[in-house]
Coordinates of N, CA, C and O in Angstrom, one line a residue:
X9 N 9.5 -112.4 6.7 CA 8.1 -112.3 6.8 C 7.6 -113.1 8.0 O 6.5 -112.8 8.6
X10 N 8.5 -114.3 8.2 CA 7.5 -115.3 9.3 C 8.3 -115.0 10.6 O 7.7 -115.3 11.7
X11 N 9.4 -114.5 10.5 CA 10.0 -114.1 11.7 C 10.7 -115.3 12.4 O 10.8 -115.3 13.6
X12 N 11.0 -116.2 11.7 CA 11.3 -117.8 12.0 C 12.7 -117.7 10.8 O 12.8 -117.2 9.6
X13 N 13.6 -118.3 11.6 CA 15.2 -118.2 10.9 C 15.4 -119.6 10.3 O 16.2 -119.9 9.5
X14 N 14.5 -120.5 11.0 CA 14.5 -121.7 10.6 C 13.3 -122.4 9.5 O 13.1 -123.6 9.3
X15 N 12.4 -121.1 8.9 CA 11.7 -121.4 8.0 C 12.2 -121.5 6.6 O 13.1 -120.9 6.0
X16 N 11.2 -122.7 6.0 CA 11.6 -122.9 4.7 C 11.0 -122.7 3.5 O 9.8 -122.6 3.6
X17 N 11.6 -122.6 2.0 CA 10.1 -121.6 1.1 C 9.2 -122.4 0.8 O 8.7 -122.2 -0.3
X18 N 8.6 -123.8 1.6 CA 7.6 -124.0 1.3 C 6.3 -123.4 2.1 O 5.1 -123.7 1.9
X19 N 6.9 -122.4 3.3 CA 5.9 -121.8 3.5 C 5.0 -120.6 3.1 O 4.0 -120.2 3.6
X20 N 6.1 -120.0 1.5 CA 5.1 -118.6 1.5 C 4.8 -119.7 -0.4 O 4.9 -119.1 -1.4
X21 N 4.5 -121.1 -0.3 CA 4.4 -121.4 -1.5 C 4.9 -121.6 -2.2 O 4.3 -121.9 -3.2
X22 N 6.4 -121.4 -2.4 CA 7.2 -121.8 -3.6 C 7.6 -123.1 -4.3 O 8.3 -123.1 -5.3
X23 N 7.3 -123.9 -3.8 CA 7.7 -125.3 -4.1 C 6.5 -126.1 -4.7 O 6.7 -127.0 -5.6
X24 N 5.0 -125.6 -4.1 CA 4.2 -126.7 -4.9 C 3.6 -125.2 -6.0 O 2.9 -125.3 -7.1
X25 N 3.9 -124.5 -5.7 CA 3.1 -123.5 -7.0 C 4.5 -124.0 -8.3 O 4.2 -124.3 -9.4
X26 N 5.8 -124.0 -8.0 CA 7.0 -124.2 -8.9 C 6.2 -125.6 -9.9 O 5.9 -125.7 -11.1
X27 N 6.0 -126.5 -8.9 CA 5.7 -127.9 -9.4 C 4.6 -127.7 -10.4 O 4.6 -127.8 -11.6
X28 N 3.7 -127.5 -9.6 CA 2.3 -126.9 -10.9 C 2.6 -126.6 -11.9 O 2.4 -127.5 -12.7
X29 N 3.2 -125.5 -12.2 CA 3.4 -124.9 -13.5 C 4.6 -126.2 -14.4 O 4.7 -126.4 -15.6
X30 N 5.2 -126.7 -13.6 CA 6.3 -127.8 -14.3 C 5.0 -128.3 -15.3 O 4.8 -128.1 -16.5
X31 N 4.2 -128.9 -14.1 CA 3.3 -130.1 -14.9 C 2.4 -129.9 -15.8 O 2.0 -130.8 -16.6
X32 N 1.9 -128.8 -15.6 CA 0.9 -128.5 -16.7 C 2.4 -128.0 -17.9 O 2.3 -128.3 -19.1
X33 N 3.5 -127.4 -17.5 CA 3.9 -127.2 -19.0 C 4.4 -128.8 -19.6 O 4.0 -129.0 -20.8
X34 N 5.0 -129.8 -19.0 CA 4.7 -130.9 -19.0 C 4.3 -131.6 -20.6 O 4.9 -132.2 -21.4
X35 N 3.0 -131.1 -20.5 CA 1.9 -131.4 -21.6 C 2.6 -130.9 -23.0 O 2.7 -131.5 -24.0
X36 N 3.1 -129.6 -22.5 CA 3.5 -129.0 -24.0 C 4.6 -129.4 -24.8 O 5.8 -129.4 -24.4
X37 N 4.3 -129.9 -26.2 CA 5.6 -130.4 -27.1 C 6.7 -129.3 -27.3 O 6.3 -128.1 -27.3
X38 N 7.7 -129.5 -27.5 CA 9.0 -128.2 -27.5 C 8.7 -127.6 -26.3 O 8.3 -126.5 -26.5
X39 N 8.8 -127.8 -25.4 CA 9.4 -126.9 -24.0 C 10.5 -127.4 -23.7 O 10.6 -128.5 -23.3
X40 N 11.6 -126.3 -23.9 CA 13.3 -126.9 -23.3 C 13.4 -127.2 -21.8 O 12.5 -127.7 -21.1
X41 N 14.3 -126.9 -21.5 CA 14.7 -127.4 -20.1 C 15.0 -125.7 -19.6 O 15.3 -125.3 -18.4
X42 N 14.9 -124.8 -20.7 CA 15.2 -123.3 -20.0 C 14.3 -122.9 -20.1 O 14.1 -122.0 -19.3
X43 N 13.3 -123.3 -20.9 CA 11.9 -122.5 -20.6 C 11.1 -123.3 -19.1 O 10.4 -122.7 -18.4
X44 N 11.3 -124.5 -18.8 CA 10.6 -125.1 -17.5 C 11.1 -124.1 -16.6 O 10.4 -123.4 -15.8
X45 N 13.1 -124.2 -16.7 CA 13.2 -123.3 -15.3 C 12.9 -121.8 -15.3 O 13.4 -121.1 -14.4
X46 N 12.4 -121.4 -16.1 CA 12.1 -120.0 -16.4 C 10.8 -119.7 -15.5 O 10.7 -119.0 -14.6
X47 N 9.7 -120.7 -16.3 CA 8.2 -120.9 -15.9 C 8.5 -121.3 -14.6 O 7.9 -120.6 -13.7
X48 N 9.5 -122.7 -13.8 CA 9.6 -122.7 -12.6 C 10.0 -121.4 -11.6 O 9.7 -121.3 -10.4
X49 N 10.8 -120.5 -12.2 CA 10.8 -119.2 -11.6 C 9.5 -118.7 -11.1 O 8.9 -118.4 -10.1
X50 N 9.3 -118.6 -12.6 CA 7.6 -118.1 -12.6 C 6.4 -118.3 -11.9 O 5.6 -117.4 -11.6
X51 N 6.2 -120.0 -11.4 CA 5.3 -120.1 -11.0 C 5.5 -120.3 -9.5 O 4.6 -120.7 -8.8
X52 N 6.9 -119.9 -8.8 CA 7.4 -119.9 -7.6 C 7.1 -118.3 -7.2 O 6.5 -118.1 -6.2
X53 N 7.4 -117.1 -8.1 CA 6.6 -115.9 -7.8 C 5.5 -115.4 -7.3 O 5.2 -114.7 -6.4
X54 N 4.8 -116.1 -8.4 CA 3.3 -116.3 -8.5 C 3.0 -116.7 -7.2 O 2.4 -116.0 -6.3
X55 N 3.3 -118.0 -7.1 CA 3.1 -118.7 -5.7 C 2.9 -118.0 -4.5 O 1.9 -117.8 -3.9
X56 N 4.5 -117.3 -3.9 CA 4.8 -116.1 -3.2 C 3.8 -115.2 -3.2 O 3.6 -114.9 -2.0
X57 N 3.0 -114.6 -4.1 CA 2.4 -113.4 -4.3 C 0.6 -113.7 -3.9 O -0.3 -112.9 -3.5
X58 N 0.3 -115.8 -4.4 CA -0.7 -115.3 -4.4 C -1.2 -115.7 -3.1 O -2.4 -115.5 -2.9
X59 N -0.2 -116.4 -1.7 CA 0.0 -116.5 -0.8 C 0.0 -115.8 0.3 O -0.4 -116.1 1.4
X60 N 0.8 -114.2 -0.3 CA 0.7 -113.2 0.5 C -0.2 -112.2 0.2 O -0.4 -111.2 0.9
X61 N -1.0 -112.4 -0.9 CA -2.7 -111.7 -1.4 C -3.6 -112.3 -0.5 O -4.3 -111.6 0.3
X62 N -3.7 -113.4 -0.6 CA -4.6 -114.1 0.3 C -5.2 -113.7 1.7 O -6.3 -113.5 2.3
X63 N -3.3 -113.5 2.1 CA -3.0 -113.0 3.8 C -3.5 -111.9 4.1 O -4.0 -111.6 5.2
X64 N -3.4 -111.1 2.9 CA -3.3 -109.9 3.4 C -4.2 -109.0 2.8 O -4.0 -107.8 2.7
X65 N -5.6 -109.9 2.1 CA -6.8 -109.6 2.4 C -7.5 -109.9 3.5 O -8.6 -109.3 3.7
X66 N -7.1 -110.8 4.3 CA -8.1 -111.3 5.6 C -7.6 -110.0 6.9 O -6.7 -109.2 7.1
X67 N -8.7 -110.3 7.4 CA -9.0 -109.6 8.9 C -8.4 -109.2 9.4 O -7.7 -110.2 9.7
X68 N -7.8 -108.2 10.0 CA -6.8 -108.2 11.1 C -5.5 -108.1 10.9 O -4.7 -108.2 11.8
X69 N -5.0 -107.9 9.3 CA -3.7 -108.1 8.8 C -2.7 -109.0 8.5 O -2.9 -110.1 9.1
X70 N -1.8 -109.0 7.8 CA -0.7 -110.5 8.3 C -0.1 -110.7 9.2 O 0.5 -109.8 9.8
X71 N -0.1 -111.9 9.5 CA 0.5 -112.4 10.4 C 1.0 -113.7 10.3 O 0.4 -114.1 9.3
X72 N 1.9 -114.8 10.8 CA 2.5 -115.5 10.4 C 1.5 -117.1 10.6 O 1.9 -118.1 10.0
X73 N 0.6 -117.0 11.2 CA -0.2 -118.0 11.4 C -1.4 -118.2 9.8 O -1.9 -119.2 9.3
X74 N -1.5 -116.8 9.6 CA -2.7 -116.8 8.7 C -1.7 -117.1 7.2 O -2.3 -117.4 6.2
X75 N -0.1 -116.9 7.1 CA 0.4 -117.2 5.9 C 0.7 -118.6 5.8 O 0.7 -119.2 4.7
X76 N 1.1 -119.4 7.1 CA 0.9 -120.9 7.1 C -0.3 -121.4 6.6 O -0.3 -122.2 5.6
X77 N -1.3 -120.9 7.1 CA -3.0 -121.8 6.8 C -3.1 -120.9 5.1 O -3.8 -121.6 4.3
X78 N -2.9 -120.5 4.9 CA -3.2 -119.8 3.3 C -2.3 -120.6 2.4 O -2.6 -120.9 1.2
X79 N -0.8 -120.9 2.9 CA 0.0 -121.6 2.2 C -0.5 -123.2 2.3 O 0.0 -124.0 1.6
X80 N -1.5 -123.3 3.1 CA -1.4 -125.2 3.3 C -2.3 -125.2 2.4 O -2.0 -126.1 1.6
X81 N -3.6 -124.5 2.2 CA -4.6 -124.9 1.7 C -4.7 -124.6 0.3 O -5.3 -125.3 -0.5
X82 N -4.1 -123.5 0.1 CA -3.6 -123.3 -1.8 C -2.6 -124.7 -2.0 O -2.7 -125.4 -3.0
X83 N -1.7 -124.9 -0.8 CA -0.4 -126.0 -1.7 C -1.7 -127.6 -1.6 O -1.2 -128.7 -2.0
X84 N -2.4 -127.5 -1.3 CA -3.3 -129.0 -1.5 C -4.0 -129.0 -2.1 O -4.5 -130.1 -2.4
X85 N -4.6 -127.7 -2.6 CA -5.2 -127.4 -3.8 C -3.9 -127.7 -5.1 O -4.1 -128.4 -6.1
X86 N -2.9 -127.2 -4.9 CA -2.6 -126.9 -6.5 C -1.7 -128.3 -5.9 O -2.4 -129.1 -6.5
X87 N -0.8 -129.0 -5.3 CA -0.9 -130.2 -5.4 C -1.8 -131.5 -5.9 O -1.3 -132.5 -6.5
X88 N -2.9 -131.5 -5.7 CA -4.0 -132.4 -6.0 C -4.0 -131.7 -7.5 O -4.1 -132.5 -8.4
X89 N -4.1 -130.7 -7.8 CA -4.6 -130.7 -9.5 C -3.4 -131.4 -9.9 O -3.5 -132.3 -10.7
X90 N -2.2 -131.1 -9.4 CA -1.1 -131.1 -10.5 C -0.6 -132.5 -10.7 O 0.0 -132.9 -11.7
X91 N -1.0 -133.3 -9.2 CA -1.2 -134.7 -9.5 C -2.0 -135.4 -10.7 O -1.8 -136.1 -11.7
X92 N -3.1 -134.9 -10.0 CA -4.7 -135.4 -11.3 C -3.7 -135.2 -12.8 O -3.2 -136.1 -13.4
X93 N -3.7 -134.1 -13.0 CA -2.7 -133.2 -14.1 C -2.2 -134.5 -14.9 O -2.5 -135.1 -15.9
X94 N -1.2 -134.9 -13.8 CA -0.2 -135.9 -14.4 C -0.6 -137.0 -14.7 O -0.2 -137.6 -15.7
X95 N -1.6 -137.6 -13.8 CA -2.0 -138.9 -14.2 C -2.8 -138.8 -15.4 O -2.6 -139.6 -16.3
X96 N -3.7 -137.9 -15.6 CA -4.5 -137.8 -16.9 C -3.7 -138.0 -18.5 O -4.0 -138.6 -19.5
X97 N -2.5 -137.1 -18.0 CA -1.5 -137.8 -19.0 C -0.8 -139.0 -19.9 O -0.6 -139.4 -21.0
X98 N -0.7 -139.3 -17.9 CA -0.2 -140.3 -18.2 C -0.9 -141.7 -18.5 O -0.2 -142.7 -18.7
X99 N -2.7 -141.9 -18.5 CA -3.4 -142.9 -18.2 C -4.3 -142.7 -19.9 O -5.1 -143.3 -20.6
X100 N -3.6 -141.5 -19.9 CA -4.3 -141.2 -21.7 C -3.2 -141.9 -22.4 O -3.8 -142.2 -23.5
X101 N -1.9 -142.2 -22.5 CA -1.4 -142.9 -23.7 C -1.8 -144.6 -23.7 O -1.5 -145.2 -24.7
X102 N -2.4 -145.2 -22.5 CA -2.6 -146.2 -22.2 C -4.2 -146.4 -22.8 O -4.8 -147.5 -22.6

């Protein structure tokens, strides 16, 4: 898709959308270790999809510039919640 042999999947989102879904499931009591990597499948999909929705509603089509800036600004979005996420957690047993 980026036309770059040396790109990596954090650029169509898979890595901080994966993490998201980790942390909010996180919270939930009884989640195994196969349902995380299940949901981490999951929310690496998702990621992918809603990365290349984004792209490829805007102007002019996709192109590999508009999937970087769509990928940076969703992964600092869902970074920053998933942080917040965790600390709320973790600052609530204290």
């Amino acid at each position: 898709m980026t036309r770059n042999p040396l790109a990596s999947p954090s650029i169509m989102g898979v890595t901080v959308r994966s993490s998201f879904l980790i942390a909010v499931l996180v919270a939930i009591p009884g989640v195994n270790y196969l349902g995380l990597m299940m949901f981490s499948f999951l929310g690496a999909g998702l990621g992918a999809a809603l990365v290349f929705g984004i792209t490829s509603f805007s102007r002019g089509g996709i192109i590999s510039v508009k999937l970087a800036l769509a990928d940076s600004v969703t992964s600092s979005l869902l970074s920053s919640l998933s942080t917040a996420f965790l600390h709320s957690l973790v600052f609530k047993e204290y």
